[in-house]
XYZ file of C-alpha atoms in Angstrom:
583
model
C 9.200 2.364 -41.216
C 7.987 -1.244 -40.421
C 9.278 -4.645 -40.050
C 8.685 -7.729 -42.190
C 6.130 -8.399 -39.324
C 4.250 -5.573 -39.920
C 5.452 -4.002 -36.506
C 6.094 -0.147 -36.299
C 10.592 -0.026 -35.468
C 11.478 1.535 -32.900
C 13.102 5.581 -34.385
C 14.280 6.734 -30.726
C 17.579 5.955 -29.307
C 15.855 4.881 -26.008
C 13.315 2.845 -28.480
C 15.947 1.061 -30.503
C 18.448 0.184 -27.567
C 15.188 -1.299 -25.921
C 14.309 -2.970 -28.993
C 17.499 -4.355 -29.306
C 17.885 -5.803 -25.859
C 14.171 -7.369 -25.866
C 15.065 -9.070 -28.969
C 18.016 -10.652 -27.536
C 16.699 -11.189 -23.759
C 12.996 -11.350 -24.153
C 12.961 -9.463 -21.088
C 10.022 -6.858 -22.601
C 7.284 -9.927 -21.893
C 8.783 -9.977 -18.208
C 8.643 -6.110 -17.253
C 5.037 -6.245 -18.874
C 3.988 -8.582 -16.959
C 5.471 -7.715 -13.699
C 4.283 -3.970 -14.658
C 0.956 -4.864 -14.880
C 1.688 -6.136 -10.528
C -1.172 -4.879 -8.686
C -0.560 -3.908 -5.321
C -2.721 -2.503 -2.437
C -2.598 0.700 -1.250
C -1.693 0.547 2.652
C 1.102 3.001 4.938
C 2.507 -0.250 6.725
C 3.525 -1.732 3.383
C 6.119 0.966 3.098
C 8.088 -0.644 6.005
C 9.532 -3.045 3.504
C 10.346 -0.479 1.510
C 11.978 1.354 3.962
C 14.414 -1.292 4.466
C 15.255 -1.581 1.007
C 16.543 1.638 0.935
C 18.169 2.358 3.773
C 20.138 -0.557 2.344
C 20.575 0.799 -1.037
C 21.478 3.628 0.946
C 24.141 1.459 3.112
C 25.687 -0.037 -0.022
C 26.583 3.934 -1.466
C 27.889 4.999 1.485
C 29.705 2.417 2.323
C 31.345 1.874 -0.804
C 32.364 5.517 -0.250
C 33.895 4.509 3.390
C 35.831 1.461 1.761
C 38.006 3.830 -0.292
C 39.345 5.182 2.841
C 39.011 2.529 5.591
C 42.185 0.308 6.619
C 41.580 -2.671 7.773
C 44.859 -3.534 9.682
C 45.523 -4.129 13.495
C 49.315 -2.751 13.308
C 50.231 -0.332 15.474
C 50.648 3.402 14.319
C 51.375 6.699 16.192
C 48.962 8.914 15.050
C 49.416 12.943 14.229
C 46.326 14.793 13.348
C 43.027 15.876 14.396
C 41.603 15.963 16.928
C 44.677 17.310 19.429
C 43.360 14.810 22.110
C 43.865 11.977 19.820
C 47.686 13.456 18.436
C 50.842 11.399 19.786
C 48.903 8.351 20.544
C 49.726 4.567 19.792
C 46.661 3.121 17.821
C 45.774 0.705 15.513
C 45.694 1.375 11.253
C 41.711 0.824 11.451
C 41.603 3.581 14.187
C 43.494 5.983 12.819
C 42.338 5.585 9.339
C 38.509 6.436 11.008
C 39.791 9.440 12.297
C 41.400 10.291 9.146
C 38.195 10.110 7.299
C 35.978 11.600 10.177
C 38.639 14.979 10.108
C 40.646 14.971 6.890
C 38.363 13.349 3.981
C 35.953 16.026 2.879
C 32.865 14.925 3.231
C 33.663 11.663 5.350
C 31.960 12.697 8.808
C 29.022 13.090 7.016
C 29.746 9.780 5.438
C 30.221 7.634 8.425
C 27.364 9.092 10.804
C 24.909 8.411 6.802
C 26.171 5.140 6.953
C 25.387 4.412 10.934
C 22.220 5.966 11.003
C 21.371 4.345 7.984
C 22.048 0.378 9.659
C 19.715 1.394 12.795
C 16.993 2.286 10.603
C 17.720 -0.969 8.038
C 17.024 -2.800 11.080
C 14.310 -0.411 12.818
C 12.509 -0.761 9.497
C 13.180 -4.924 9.279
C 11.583 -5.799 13.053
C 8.269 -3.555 12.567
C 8.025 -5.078 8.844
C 8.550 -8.527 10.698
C 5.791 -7.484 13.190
C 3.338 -6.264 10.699
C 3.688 -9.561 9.039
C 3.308 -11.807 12.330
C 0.295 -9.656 13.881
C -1.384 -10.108 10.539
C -0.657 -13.509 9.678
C 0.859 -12.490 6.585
C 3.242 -15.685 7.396
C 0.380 -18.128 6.497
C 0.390 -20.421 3.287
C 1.646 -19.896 0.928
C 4.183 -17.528 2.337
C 6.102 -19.621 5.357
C 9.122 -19.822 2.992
C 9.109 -15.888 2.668
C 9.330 -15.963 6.843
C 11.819 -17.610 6.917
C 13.691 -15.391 4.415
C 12.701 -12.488 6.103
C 14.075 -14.235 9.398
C 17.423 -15.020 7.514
C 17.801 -11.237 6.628
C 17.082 -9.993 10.299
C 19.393 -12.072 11.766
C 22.153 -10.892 8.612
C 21.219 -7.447 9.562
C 22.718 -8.178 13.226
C 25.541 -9.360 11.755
C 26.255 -6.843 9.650
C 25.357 -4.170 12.299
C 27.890 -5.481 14.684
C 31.027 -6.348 12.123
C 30.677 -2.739 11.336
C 29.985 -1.403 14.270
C 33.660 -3.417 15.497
C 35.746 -2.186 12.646
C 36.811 1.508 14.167
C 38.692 -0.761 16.772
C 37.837 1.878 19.275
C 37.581 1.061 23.230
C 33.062 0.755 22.908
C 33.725 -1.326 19.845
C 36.800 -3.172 21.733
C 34.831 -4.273 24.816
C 31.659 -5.347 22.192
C 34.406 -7.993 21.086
C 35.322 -9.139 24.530
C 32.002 -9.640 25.255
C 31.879 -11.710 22.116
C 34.860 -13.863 23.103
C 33.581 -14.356 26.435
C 30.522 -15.687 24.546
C 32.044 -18.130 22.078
C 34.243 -19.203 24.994
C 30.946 -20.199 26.812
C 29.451 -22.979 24.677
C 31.036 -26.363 26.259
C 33.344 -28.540 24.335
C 34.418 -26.380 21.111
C 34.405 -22.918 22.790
C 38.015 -22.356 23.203
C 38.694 -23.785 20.047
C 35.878 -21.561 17.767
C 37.339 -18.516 20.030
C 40.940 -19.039 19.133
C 39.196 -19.717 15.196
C 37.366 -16.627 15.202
C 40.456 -14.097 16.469
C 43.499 -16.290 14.802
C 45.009 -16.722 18.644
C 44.143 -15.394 21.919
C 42.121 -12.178 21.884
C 42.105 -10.004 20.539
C 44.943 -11.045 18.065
C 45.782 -9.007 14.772
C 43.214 -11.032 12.124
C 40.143 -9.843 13.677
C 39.854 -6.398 11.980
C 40.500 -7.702 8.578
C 38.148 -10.594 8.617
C 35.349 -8.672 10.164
C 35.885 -6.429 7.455
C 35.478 -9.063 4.875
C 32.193 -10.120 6.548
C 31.237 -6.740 6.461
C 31.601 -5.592 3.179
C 31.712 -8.996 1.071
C 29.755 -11.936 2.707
C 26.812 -10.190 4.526
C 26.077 -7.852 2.340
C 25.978 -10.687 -0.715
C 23.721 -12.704 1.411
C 21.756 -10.030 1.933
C 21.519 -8.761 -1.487
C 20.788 -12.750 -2.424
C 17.810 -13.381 0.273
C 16.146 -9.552 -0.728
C 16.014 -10.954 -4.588
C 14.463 -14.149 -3.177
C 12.458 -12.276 -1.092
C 10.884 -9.816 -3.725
C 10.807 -12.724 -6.105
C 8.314 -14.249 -3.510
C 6.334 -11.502 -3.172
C 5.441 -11.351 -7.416
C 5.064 -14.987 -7.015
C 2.326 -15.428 -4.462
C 0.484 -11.578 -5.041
C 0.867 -9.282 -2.641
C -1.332 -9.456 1.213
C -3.934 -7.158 1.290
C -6.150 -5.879 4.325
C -9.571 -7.029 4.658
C -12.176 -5.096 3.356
C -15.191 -4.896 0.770
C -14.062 -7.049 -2.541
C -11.225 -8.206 -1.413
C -10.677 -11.775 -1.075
C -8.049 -14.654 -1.413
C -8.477 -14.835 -5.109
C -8.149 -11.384 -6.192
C -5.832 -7.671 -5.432
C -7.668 -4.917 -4.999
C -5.192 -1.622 -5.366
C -3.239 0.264 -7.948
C -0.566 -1.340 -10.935
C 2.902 -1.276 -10.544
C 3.453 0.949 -13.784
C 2.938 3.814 -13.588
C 1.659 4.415 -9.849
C 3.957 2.627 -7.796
C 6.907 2.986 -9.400
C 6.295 7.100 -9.474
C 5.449 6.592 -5.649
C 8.349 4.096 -4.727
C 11.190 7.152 -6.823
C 9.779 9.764 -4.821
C 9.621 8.012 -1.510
C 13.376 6.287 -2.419
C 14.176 10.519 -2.102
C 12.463 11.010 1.077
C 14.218 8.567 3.023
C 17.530 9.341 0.992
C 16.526 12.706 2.470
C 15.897 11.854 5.715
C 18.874 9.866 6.607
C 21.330 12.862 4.649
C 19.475 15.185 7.684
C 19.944 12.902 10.343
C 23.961 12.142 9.431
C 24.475 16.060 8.839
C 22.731 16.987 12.242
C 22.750 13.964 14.442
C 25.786 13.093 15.877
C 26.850 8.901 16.389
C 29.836 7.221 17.370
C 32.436 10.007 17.614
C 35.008 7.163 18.155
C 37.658 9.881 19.271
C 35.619 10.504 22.650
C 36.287 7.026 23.663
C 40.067 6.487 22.162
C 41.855 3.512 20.826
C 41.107 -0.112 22.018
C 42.446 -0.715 25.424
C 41.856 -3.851 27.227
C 42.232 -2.346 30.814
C 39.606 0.450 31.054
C 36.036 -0.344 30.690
C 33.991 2.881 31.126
C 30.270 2.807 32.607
C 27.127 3.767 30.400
C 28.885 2.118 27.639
C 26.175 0.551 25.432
C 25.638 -0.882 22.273
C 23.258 0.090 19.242
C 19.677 -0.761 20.162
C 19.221 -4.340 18.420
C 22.407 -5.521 20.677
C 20.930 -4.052 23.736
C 18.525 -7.653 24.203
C 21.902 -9.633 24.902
C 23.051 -7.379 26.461
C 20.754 -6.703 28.984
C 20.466 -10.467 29.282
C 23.621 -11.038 30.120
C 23.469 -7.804 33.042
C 20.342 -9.775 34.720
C 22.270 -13.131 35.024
C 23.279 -13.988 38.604
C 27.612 -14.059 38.121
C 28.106 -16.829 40.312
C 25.766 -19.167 38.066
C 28.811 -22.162 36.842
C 29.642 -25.853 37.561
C 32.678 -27.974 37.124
C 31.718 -31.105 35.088
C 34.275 -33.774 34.464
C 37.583 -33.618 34.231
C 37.516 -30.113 35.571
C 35.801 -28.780 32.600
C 33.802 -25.553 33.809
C 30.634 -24.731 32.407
C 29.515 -20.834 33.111
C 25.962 -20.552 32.536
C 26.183 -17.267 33.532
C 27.290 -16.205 30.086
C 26.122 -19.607 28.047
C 22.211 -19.092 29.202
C 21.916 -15.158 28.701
C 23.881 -14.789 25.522
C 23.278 -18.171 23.721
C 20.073 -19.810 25.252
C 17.775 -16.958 25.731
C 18.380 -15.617 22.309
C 18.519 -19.237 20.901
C 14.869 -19.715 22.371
C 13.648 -16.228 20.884
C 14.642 -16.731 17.617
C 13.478 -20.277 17.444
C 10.017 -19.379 18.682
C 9.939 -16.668 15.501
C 11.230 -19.382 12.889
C 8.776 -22.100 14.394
C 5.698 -20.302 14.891
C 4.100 -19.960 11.142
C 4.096 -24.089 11.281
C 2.607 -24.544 14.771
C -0.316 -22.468 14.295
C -0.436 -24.399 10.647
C -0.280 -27.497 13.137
C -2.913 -26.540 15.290
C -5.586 -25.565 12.845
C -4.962 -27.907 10.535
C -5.736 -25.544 7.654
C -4.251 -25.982 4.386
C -6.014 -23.158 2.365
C -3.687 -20.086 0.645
C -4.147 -17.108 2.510
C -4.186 -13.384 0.710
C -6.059 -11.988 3.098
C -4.282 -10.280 6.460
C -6.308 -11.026 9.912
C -7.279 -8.346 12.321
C -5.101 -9.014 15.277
C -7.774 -8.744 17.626
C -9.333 -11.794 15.856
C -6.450 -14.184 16.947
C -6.155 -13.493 20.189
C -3.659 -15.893 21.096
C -0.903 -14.792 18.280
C -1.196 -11.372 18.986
C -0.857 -12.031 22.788
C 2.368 -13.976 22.332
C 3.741 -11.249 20.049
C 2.659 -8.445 22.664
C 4.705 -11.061 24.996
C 7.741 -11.314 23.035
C 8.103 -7.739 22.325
C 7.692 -6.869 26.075
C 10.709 -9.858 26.979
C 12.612 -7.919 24.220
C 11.386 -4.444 25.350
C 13.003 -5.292 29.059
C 16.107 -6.696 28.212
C 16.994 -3.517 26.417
C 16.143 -1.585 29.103
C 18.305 -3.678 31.543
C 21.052 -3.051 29.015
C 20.744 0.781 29.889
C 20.318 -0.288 33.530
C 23.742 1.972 35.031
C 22.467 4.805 32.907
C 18.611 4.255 34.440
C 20.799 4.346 38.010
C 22.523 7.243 37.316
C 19.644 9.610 35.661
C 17.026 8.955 38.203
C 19.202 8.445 41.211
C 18.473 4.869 41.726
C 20.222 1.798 43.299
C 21.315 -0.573 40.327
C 20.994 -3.491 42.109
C 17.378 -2.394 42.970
C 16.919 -1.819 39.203
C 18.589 -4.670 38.020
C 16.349 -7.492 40.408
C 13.076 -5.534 38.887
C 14.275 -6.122 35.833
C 14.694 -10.096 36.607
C 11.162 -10.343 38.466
C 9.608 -8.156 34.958
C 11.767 -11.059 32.780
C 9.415 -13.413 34.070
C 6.218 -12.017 34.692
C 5.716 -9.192 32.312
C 5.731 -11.397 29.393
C 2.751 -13.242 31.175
C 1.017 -10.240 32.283
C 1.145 -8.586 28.556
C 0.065 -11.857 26.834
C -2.886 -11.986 29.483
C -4.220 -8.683 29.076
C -3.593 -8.701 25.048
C -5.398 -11.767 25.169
C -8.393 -10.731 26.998
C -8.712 -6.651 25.099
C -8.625 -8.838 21.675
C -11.216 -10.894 22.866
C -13.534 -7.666 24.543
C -13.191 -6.005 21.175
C -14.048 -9.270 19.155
C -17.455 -8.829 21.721
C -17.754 -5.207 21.017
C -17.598 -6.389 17.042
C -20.243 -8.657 17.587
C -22.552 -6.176 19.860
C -21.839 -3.496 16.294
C -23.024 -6.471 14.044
C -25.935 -7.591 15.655
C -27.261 -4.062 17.254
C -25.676 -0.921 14.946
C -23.942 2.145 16.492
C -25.293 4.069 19.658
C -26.616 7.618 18.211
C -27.922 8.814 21.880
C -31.410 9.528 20.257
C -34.436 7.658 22.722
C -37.548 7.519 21.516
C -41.086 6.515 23.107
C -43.762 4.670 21.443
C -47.548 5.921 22.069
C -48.164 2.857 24.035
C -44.983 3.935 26.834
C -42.280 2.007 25.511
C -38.660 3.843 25.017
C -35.686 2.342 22.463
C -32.818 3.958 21.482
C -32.053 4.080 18.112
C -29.168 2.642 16.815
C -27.472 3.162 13.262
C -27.088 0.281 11.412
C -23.908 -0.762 10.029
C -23.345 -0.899 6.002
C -22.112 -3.474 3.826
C -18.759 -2.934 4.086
C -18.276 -2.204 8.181
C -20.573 -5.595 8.957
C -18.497 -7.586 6.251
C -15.342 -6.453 8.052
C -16.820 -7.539 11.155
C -18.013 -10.894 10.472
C -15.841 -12.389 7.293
C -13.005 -14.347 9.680
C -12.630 -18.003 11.023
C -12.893 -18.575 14.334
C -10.918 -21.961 14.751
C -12.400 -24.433 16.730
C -9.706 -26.814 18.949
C -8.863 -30.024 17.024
C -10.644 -32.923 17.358
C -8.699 -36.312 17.506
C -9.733 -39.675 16.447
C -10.149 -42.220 19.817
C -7.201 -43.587 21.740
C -7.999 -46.994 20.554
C -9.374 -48.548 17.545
C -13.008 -50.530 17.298
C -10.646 -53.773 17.985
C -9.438 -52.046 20.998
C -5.835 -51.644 19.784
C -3.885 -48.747 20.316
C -3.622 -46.062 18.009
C -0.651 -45.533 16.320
C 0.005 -41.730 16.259
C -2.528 -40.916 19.067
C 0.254 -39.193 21.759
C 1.217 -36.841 19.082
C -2.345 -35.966 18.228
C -3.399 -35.596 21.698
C -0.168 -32.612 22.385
C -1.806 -31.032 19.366
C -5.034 -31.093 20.874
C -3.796 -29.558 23.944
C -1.825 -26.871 22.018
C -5.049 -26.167 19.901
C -7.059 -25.970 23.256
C -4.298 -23.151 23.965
C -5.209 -21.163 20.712
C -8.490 -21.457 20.054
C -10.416 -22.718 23.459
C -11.351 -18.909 24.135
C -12.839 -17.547 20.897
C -15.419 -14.936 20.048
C -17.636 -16.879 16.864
C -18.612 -14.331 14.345
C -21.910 -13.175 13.900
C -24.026 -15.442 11.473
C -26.773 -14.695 8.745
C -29.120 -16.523 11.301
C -28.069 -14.354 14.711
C -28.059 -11.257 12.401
C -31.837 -11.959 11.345
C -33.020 -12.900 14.648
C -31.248 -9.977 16.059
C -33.265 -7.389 13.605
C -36.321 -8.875 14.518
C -38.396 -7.829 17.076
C -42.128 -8.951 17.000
C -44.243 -5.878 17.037
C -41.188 -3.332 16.134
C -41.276 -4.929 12.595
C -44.702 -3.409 11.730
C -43.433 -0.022 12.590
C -42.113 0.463 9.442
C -43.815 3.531 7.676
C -45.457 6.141 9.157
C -42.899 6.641 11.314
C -46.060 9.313 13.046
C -46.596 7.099 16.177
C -43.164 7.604 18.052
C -42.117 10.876 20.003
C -38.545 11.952 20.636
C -36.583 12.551 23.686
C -33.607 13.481 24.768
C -30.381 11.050 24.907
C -31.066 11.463 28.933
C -33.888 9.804 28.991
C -34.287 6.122 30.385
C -34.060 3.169 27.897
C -36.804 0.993 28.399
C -36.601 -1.145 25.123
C -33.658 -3.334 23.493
C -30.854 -1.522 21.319
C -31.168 -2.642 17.829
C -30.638 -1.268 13.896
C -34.141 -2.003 13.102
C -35.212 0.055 16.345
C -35.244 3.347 13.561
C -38.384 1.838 11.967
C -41.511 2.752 13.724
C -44.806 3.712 12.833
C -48.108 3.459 14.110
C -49.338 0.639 16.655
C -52.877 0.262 18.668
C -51.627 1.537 21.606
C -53.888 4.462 21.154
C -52.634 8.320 21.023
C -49.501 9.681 21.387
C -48.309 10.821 24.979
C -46.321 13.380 25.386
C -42.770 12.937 26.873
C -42.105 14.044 30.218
């Protein structure tokens, strides 16, 4: 049968129904097009991916919890499993948890699904975020994804900890004090946001049912909004690829969406599906019924929160207690809780949303950028992430500091004044050394480039002279090698004009100039056509080329008399006169 067009209709159910929505949507032209995506082939890509599903995952088991769940702070006295738990006064969110932990079938394995599920959303989230900022995947034209992806981390918290609050038991309990003792902190509007946030003094009855609203209405709709955006982004500008041979800014060298990726994205959708059903079913998490119903008066010791809350945390363990002032009117401001929980983490944060546009600053460079960098070729970046991550790294670790103390039989406030001394100088000890291996293996590249790989074969030339011969690198190894910018610090116009007038502007280049200095003064420049042709020449060496008769092997113990260089394999015969036997 055919159409008035001449088209062949559709005769399958599947075929019309499609047919029938195309016609009216149009949407056929858009999932050709986006199936004919091509994306490269590369293990750290499926980080992203992993996130996505662990939140697909999130969103079915926690529609599953919501059935069950109540969201109330009135008081109940519960009866049921488990005994320790039976008789006791508790709130409708707790005992509604332990009715779906004991009595639900299948709600245990729900719950722990759903927790492990949020740690690895967020696991998967940070090393995405640090693939992307050790590669410069943040460069033009994608600073508006960062900032996106930025967004979604910092909804990830949220939604980690409203979540993690709603079983109302005593961890969860004292995670909200904490909180209030927080909000209380910032001067002026503290009090006021504090008695916003908990609808009175804390911990009041609203709490629970707003950060249950949060939980499963507002963050998750952000969420769902900024991953749309995000993937949008991602179709819009091509996908990054890793450097290699043919691929540059203009092109995508890998495999189409249909039918390759979208075969390999269902099956791996299953495996972490599978993985996270094997971790709820065997791994316990929160058994809220160890702990018991919120209690403002006991506050138990190794009592920590999931890993992306350890940071604050431990922050606010390391900060001196006595650390206040009285201001005017007998207003008290207590750094020790306003600089650990809202400066610190104010100043990480806004060094990852401000970084893509000061290194843009500093190098002035306005190209797009497809193309990932090696991390050791930008020293500086990958030194500052090394940096952040270790600040991070020990501020969880001081969140675990009483549990440190107790396993290894160690004085906490020994433990908690290394941690305060590593604060400050392990950041600047791990940028240092980052720094100065990226720059030793940006030497090593060069040494590869100019003089080939060490094979341990010497030989000796009939007139007494030993090499060793080196393998020379192909195509694709030098390309890799060489094909990166090495950015220069900026240059600035003078302070003064030729009518010796002051330049408008000229303080603001000159702090650029200074930060560039800070990138870019220690660089490694890659190896040129020029230094590769003068490096592969070597006067008499180059009429070796032949024969090859004139040269004797010996072993790779032998000295090395001559310079290491590819074109050290050609040799041939000279007028050096007979051959001499190696001793």
């Amino acid at each position: 049968m055919t159409t008035s067009t001449g088209n062949t209709a559709p005769t399958t159910r599947t075929g019309k129904a499609a047919d029938y929505l195309d016609q009216r949507t149009s949407v056929g032209s858009a999932v050709k097009e986006f199936a004919r995506k091509v994306f490269p082939d590369h293990w750290s890509f499926l980080l992203g991916e992993i996130a996505l599903y662990s939140f697909v995952v999130l969103i079915l088991t926690g529609i599953f919890l919501t059935m069950f769940f109540v969201p109330s702070m009135s008081l109940v006295t519960y009866h049921g499993p488990p005994a320790s738990m039976d008789g006791q006064l508790m709130s409708d969110a707790f005992a509604s948890t332990l009715t779906m932990s004991f009595e639900v079938r299948g709600g245990l394995l729900m719950r722990q699904i759903h927790h492990w599920a949020a740690l690895i959303f967020l696991a998967a989230i940070v090393t995405h975020m640090m693939r992307v900022f050790f590669t410069g995947a943040f460069r033009k034209p994608r600073e508006l994804n960062w900032l996106v992806g930025m967004l979604l981390m910092i909804l990830g918290l949220a939604a980690g900890f409203s979540g993690y609050s709603l079983p109302d038991d005593v961890l969860s309990g004292n995670g909200l004090r904490i909180t209030d003792g927080v909000v209380k902190s910032i001067p002026l509007i503290g009090s006021y946001l504090s008695y916003f946030l908990f609808g009175g003094e804390f911990p009041g009855e609203h709490i629970i049912p707003r950060l249950f609203t949060v939980h499963i209405l507002l963050v998750p709709g952000l969420i769902l909004a900024l991953i749309a955006l995000h993937l949008f982004f991602v179709v819009l500008h091509k996908h990054t690829q890793y450097p290699g041979g043919g691929r540059t800014d203009k092109n995508v060298v890998g495999f189409p969406l249909f039918p390759v990726y979208v075969a390999k994205a269902g099956g791996f959708f299953f495996v972490v599906f599978g993985i996270l059903a094997l971790m709820g079913g065997t791994m316990a998490i929160n058994n809220v019924w160890n702990y018991g119903p919120y209690d403002p008066s006991p506050v138990s010791a190794g009592a920590q929160p999931d890993w992306y809350m350890l940071f604050l945390e431990g922050s606010l363990r390391l900060m001196p207690g006595g650390a206040e002032f009285v201001t005017w009117g007998d207003f008290t401001v207590p750094l020790n809780v306003l600089i650990p929980a809202v400066v610190v983490p104010g100043l990480l944060f806004t060094f990852l949303f401000a970084y893509p546009f000061v290194e843009a600053a500093v190098t002035k460079d306005k190209r797009e950028h497809h193309v990932l960098d090696r991390p050791r070729n930008v020293p500086v970046r990958t030194g500052l992430g090394v940096a952040f991550l270790t600040a991070f790294i020990i501020l969880a670790l001081a969140g675990s500091n009483d549990l440190i103390a107790t396993h290894f039989h160690m004085s906490i406030n020994a433990i908690t004044w290394a941690f305060r001394v590593l604060f400050f100088v392990g950041p600047w000890f791990a940028f240092w050394v980052t720094k100065r291996i990226c720059l030793g293996l940006q030497r090593k590249d060069r040494e590869l480039v100019l003089h080939g790989h060490e094979t341990g074969r010497i030989v000796r030339f009939a007139h007494g002279e030993y090499i060793e011969v080196h393998r020379p690198l192909d195509e694709q190894e030098r390309w890799l090698r060489v094909n990166y910018p090495a950015h220069a610090p900026l240059e600035i116009e003078p302070a003064t004009d030729a009518r010796g007038v002051r330049r408008k502007g000229y303080k603001k280049d000159k702090q650029l100039q200074r930060l560039s200095r800070f990138f870019y003064e220690d660089r490694v420049e890659p190896v040129t056509p020029t230094e590769l042709a003068a490096a592969h020449s070597h006067g008499e060496h180059d009429a070796l080329e032949g024969a090859g008769h004139a040269r004797i092997e010996a072993g790779a113990g032998a000295g090395v008399g001559g310079r290491a260089s590819s074109s050290s394999r050609r040799t041939g015969p000279t007028s050096a006169g007979p051959e001499v036997p190696a001793q």
